CSV table of C-alpha atoms in Angstrom, one decimal:
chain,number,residue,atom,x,y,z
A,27,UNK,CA,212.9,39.1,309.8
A,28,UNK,CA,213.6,36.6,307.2
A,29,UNK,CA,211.3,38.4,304.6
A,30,UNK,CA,213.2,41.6,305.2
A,31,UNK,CA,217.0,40.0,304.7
A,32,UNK,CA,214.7,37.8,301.4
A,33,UNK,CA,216.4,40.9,299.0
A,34,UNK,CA,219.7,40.4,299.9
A,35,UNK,CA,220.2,36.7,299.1
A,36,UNK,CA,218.2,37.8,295.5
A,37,UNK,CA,221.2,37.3,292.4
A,38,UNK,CA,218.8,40.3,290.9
A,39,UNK,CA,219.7,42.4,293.5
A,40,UNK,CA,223.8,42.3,292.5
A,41,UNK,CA,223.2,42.3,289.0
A,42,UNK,CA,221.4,45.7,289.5
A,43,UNK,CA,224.1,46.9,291.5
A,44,UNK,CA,226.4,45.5,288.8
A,45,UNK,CA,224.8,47.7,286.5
A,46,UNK,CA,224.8,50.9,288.4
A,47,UNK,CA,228.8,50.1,288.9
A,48,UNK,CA,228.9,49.7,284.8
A,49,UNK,CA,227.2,52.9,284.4
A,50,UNK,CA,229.8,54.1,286.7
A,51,UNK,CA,232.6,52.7,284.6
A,52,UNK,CA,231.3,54.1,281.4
A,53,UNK,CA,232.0,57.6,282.5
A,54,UNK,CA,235.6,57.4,283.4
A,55,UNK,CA,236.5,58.0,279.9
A,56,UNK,CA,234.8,61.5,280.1
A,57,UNK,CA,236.2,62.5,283.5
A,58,UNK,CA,239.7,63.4,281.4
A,59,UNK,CA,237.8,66.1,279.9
A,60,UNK,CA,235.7,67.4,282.4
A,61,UNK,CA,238.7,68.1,284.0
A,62,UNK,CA,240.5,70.4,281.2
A,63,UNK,CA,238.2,73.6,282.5
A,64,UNK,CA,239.9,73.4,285.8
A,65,UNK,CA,243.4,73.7,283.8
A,66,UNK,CA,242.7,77.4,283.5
A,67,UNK,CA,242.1,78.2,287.1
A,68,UNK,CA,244.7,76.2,288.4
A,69,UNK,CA,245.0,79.6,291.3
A,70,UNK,CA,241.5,79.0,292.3
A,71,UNK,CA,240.7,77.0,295.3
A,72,UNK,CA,241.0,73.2,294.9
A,73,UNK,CA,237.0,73.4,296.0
A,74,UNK,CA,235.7,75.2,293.3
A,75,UNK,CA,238.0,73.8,290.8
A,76,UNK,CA,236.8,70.5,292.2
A,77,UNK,CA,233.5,71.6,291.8
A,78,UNK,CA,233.7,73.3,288.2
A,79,UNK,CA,234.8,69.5,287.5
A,80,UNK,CA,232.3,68.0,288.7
A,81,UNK,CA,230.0,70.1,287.1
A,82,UNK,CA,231.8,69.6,283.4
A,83,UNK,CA,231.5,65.9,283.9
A,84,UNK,CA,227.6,66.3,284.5
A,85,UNK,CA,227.5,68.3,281.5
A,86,UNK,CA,229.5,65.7,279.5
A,87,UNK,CA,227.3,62.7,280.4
A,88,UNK,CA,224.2,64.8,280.3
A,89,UNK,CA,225.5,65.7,276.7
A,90,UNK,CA,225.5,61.6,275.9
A,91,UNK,CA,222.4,61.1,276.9
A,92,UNK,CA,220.9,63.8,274.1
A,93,UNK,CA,221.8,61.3,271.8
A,94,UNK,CA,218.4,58.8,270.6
A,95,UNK,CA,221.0,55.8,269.8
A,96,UNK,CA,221.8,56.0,274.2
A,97,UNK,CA,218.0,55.5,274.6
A,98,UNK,CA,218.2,52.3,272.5
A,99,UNK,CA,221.4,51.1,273.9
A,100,UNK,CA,220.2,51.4,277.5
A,101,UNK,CA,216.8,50.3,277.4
A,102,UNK,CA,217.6,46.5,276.8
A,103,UNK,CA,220.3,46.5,279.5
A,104,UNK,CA,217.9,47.9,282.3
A,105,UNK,CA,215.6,45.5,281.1
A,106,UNK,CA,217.8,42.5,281.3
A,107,UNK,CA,219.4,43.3,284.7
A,108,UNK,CA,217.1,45.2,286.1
A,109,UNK,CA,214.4,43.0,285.4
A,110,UNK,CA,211.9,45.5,284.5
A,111,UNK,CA,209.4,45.5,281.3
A,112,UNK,CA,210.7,48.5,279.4
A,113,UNK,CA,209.0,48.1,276.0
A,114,UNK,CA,211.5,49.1,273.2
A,115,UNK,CA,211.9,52.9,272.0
A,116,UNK,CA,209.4,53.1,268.5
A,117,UNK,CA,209.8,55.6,265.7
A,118,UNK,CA,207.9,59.0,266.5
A,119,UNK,CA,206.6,60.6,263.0
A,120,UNK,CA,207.7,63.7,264.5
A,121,UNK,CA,210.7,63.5,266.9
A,122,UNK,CA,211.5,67.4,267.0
A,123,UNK,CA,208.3,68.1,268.8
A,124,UNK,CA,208.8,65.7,271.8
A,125,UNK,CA,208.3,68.0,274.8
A,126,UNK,CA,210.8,69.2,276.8
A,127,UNK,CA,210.1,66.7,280.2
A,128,UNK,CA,210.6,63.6,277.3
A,129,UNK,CA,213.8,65.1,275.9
A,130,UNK,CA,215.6,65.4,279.1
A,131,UNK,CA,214.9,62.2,280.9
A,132,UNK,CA,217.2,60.3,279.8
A,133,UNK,CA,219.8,62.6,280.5
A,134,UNK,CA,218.8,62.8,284.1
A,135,UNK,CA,218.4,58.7,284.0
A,136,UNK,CA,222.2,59.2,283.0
A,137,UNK,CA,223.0,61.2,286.0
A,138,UNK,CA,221.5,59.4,288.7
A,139,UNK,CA,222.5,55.9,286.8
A,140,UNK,CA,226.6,57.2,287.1
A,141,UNK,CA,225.8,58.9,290.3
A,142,UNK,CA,223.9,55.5,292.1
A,143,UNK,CA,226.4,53.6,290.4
A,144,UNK,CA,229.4,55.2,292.0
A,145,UNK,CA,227.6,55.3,295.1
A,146,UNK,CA,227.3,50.9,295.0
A,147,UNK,CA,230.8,50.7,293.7
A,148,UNK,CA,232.8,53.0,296.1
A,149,UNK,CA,230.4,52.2,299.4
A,150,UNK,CA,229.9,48.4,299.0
A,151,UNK,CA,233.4,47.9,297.9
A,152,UNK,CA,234.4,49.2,300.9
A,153,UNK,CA,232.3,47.1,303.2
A,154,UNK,CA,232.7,44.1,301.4
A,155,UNK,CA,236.5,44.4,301.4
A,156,UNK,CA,236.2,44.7,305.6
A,157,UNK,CA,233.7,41.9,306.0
A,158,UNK,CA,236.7,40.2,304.5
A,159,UNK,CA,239.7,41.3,306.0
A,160,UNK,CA,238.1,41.8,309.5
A,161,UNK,CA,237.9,38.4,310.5
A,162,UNK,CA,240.3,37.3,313.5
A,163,UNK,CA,242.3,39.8,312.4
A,164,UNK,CA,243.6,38.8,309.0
A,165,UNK,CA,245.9,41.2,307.7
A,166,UNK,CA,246.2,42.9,310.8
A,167,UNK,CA,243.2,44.6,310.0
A,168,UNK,CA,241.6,46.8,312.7
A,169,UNK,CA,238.0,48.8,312.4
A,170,UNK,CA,236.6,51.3,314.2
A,171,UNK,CA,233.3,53.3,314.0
A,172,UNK,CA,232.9,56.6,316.2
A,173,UNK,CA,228.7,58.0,316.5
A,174,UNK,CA,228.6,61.1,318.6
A,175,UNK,CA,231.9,61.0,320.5
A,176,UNK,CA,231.0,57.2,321.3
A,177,UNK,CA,233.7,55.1,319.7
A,178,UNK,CA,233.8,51.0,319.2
A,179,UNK,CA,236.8,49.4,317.5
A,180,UNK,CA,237.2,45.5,316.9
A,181,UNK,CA,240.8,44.5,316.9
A,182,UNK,CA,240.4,40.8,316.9
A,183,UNK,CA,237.8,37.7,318.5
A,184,UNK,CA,234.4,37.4,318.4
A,185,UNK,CA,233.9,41.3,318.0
A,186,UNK,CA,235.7,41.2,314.3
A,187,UNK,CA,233.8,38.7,313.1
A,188,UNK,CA,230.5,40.5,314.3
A,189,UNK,CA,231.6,43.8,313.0
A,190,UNK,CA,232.8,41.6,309.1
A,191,UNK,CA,229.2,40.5,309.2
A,192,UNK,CA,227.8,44.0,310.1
A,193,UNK,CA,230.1,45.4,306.9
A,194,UNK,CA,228.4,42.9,304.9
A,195,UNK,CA,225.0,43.3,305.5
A,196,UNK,CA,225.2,47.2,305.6
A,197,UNK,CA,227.4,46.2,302.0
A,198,UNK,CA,224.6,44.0,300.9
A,199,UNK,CA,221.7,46.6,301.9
A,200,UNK,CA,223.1,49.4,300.0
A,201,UNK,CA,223.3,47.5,296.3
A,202,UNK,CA,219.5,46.6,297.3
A,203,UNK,CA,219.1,50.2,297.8
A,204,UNK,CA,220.4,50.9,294.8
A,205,UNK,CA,219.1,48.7,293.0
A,206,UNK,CA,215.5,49.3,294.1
A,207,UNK,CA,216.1,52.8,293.2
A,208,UNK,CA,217.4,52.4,289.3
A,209,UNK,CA,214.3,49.8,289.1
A,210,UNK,CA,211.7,52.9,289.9
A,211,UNK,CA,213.8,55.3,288.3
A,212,UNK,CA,214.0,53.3,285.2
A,213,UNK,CA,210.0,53.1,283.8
A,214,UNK,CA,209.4,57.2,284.7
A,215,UNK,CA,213.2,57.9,283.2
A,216,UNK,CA,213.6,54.9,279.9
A,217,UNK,CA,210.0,54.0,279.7
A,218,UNK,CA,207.5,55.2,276.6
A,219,UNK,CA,207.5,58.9,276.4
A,220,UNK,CA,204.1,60.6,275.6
A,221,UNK,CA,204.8,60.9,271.9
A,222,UNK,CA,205.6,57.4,271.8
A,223,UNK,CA,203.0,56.4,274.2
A,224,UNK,CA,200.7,57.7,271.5
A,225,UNK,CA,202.4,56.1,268.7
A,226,UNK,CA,202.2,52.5,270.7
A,227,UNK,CA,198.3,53.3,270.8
A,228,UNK,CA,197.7,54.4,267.4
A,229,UNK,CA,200.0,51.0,266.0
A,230,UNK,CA,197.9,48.8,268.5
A,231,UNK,CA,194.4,50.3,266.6
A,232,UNK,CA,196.0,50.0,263.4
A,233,UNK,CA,196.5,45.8,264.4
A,234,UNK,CA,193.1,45.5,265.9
A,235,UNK,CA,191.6,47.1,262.7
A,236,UNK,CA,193.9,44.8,260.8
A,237,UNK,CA,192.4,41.8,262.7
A,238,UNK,CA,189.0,43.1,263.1
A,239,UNK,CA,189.2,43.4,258.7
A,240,UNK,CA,190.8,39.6,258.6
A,241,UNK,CA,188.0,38.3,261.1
A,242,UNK,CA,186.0,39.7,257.9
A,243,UNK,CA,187.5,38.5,255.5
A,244,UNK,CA,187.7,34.9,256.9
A,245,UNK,CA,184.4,34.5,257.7
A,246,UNK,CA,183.0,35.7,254.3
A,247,UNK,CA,185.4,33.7,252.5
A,248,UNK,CA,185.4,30.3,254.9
A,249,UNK,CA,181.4,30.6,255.9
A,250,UNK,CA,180.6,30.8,251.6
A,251,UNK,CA,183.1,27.7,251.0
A,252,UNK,CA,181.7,25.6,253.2
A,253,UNK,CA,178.1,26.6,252.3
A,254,UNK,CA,178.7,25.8,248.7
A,255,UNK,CA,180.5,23.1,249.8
A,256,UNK,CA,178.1,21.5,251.6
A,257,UNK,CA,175.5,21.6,248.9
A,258,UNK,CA,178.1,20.3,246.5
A,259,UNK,CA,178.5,17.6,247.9
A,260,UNK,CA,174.7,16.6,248.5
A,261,UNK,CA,174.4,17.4,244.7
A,262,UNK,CA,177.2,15.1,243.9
A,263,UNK,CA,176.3,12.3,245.7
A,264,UNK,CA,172.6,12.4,244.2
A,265,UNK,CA,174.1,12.1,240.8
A,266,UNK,CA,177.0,10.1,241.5
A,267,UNK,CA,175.1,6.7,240.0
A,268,UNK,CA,172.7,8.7,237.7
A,269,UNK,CA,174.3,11.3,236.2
A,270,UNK,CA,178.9,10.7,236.4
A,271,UNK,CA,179.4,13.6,234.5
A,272,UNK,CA,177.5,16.0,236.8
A,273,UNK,CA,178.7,14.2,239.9
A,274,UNK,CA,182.2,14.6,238.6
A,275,UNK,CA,181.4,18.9,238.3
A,276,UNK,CA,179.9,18.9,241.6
A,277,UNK,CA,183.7,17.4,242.6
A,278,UNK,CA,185.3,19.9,240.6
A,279,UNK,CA,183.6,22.8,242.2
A,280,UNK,CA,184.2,21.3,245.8
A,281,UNK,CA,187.8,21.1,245.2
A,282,UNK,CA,187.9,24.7,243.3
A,283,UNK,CA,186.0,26.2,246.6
A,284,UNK,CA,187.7,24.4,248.6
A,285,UNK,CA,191.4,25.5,247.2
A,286,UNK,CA,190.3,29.1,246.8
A,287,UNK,CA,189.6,29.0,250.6
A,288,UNK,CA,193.0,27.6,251.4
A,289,UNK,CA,194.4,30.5,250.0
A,290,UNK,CA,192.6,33.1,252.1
A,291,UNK,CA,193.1,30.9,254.9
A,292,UNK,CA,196.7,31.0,254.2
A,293,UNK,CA,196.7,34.7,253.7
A,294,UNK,CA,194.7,34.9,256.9
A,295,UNK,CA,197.3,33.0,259.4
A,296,UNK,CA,200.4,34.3,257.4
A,297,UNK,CA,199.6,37.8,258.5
A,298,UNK,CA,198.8,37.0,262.5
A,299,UNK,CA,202.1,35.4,262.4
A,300,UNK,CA,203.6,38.4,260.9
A,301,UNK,CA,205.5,36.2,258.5
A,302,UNK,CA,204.1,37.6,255.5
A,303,UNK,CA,203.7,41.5,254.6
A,304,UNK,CA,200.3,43.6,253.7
A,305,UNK,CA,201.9,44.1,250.1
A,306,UNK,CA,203.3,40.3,249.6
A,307,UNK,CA,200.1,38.3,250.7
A,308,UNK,CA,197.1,40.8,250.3
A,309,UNK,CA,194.2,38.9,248.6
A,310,UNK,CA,193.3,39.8,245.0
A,311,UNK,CA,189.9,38.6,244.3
A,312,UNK,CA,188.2,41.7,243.3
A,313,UNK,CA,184.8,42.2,241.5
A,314,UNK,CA,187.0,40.4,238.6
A,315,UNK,CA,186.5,37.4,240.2
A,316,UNK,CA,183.0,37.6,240.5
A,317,UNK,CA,181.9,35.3,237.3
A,318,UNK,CA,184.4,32.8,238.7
A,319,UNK,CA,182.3,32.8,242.2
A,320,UNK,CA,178.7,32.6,240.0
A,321,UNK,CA,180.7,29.5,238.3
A,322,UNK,CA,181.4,27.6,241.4
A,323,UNK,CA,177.9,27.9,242.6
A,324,UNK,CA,176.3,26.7,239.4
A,325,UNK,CA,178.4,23.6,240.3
A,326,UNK,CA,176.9,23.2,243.4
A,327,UNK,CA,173.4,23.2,241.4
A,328,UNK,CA,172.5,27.0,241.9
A,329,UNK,CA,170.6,28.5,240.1
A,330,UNK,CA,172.0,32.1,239.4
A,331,UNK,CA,170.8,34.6,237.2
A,332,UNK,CA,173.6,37.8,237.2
A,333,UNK,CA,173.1,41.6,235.6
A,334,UNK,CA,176.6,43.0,235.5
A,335,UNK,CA,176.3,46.4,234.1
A,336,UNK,CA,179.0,48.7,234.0
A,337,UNK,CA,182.5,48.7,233.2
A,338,UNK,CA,183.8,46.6,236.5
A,339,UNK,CA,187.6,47.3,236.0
A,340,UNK,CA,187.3,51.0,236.6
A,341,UNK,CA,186.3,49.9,240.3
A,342,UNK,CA,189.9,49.7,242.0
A,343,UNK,CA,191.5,49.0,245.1
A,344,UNK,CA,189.6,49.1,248.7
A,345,UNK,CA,185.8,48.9,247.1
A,346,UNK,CA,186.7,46.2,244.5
A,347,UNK,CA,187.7,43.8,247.0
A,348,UNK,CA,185.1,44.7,249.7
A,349,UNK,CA,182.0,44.5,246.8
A,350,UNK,CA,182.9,41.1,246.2
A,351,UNK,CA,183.3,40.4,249.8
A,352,UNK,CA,179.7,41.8,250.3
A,353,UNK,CA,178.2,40.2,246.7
A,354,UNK,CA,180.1,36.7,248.4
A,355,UNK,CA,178.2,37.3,252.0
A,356,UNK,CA,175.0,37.7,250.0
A,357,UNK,CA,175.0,34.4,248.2
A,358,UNK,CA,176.5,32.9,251.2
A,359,UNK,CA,173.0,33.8,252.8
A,360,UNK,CA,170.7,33.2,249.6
A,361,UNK,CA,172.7,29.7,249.9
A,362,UNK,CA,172.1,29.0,253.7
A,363,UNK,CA,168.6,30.6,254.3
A,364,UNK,CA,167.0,30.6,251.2
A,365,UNK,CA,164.5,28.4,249.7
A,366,UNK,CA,165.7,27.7,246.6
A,367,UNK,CA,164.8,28.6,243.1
A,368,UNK,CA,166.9,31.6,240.9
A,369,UNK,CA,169.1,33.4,242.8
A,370,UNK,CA,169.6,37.4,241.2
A,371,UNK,CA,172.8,38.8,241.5
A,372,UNK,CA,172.9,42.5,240.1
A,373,UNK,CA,176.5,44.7,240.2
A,374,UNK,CA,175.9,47.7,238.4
A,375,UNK,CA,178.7,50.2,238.5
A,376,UNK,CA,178.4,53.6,237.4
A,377,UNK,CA,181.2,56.8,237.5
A,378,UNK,CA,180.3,57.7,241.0
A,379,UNK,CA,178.5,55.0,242.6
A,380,UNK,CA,178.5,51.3,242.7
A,381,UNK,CA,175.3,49.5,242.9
A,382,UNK,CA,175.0,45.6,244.7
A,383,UNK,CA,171.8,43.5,245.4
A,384,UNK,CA,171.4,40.0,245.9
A,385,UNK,CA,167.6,38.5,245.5
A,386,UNK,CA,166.2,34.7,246.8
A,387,UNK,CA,163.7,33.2,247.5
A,388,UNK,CA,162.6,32.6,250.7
A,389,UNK,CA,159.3,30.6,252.6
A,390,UNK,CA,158.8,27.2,252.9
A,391,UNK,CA,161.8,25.0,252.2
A,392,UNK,CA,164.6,27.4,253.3
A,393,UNK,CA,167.8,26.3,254.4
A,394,UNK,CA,168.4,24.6,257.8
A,395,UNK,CA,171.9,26.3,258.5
A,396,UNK,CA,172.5,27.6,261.9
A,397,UNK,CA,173.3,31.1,261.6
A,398,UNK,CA,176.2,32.7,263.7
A,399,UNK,CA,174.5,36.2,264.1
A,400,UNK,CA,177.6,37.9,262.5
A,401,UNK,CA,177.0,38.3,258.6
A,402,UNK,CA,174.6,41.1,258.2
A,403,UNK,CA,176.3,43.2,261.1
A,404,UNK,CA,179.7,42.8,259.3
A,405,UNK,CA,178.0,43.6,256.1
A,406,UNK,CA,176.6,46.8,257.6
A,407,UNK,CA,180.4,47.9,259.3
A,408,UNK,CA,182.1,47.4,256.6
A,409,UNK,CA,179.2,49.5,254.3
A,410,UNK,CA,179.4,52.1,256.5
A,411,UNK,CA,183.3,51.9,256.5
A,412,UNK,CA,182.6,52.6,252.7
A,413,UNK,CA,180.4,55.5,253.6
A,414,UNK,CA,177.7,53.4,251.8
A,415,UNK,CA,173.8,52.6,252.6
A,416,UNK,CA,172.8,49.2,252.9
A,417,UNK,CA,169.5,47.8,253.0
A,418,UNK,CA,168.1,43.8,254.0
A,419,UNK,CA,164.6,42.7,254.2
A,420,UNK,CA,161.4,41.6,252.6
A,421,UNK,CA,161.1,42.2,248.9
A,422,UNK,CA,157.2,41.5,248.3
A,423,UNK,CA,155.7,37.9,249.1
A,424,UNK,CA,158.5,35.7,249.9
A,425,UNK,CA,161.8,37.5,248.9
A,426,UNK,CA,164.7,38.6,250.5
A,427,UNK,CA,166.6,41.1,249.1
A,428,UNK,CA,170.0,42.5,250.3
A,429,UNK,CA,170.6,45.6,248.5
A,430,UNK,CA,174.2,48.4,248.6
A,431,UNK,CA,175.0,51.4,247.2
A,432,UNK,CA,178.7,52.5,247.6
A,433,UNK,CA,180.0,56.0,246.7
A,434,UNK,CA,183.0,55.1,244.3
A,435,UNK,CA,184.8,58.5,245.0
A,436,UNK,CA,184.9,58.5,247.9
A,437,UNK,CA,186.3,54.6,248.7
A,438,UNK,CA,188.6,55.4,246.1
């Protein structure tokens, strides 16, 4: 019993009423107008010039509702009153192709919203106003309710005060009713249409292929730094009492490293927060960049023979960036896995394709990194992003070699 009265004692219930009574409210002003048809007919039956009005003021809030700025204006009210999660309306690319079933819902959500409202305003004001005036009498106020030729009336005593608490339960049931029925009416009616169901999908996979390409980026760019970094610093504190100066380089290159990945890190989390634009923040290290990455390593006490062939500049944009990414994972893993010795770095860039390859080492001696399991599969998704080929393995007795080949066309 108590769980079935639980609605009526909710302040969410009367604010949804309250906004079915707004919605009511908000069409008065049309009403005047609605009402000029029936000027002309004024000899017709007050039933079907009542009705011809009625039918005008339909048209007239119907005719509101066409409008796209309604959508937007209603949307955050239902939400807020209603307490329903109505996402907000998005742009459609092509909003004169919405079908027909999108175009008219919230027109009809206009209808029903004036209609329930008028319904909760009218009916519940009239209950609500007994429930008060019944009691004992007050006002002299009398009720009576007839049901199939069987008539009670309550004139005073106990039986006024039963039938003011009858008025306001039956008052309080129907703004739950309506209510309830604005907060189903509302997702089918305000909610995403189709067009900009699909729009929400295809901006949700453009942010998970935005995060998917930071993950990328952060881990080539964080997992190289502190691999150099590492090794730095093992290097530096060899030398530090034998040899100042190339202690003092090995510091030099940790803090060079070390501020370069600040910046990508800062890049990184200003874009999740969405305080910083694609345009204002996007990294710039290109293949440009690249003798400045074989510097920082010779600090750390690599040994790095490069063959850049080509003219490098005429490699723009998207491939630029995402060759040094993939020359940067290569020495990452000549750094961490290899054993030592030269380290061959060849970028080779030709009108229509650009050539990579990274060469170490490898046997006895390697590096004892841990590995996460994530570089050379992100090397390979982002090749084959590129339409590129990539290749990783053995190069004769103990040699890795990670070699790509991207189509500069076609990344263009």
């Amino acid at each position: 019993m108590f769980r079935g009265i639980r609605p009526l004692l909710r302040g969410s219930t009367y604010a949804g009423a309250l906004f079915a009574s707004c919605g009511a409210l908000a069409s008065l002003p049309l009403a005047p107008f609605a009402m000029l048809p029936t000027l002309a007919l004024r000899s017709a039956p007050y039933g079907v010039r009542m009705s011809l009005g009625l039918l005008a003021w339909a048209a007239l809030i119907g005719a509101v509702g066409l409008a796209r700025t309604t959508r937007r204006a209603l949307v955050p009210a239902a939400r807020r009153l209603l307490r329903v999660p109505l996402p907000d309306p998005v742009p459609v690319r092509r909003p004169g192709v919405e079908p027909a079933a999108d175009r008219w819902r919230t027109p009809l959500w206009l209808l029903l919203h004036v209609a329930l409202g008028w319904t909760a305003a009218l009916v519940s004001g009239v209950l609500f106003v007994a429930a008060l005036t019944l009691p004992g009498g007050w006002l002299d106020a009398e009720a009576g309710l007839s049901l199939f030729g069987w008539t009670v009336r309550a004139q005073g005593g106990w039986s006024s005060w039963a039938m003011a608490l009858g008025c306001a339960l039956l008052g309080a049931t129907v703004c739950a009713a309506v209510t309830y029925a604005l907060r189903w009416l509302a997702p089918r009616l305000l909610g995403p249409s189709s067009a900009e169901r699909l729009a929400l999908a295809a901006e949700r996979e453009r942010r998970l292929a935005e995060r998917n390409r930071l993950a990328h980026e952060l881990h080539d760019s964080i997992g190289h730094t502190l691999t150099a970094t590492t090794i730095q610093a093992a290097v530096a504190g060899e030398l530090l009492a034998a040899d100042p100066v190339a202690a003092r380089g090995a510091l030099r290159g940790i803090e060079e490293s070390a501020r370069a990945a600040l910046e990508d890190l800062d890049y990184v989390l200003g874009v999740l927060r969405e305080e910083k634009t694609e345009a204002e923040a996007a990294p710039t290290r290109t293949l440009a960049d690249l003798p400045e990455l074989l510097d920082r390593l010779r600090h750390a006490g690599a040994v790095v023979e490069p063959e850049l062939l080509g003219d490098l500049a005429q490699v723009r944009g998207t491939l630029s960036r995402a060759a040094y990414r993939i020359v940067q994972e290569g020495l990452t893993n000549a750094l961490r896995h290899g054993a030592g010795g030269p380290i061959e770095v060849r970028v080779a860039a030709t009108r229509d394709v650009l050539e990579l390859s990274v060469v170490n080492r490898t046997g006895p001696g390697a590096g004892g990194f841990p590995t996460s399991g994530h570089g050379l599969p992100g090397l390979t998704e982002r090749v084959r992003l590129l339409h590129g080929e990539i290749e990783a393995g053995p190069d004769g007795p103990q040699r890795w070699r990670l070699a790509v080949r991207l189509p500069v066309r076609a990344s263009a």
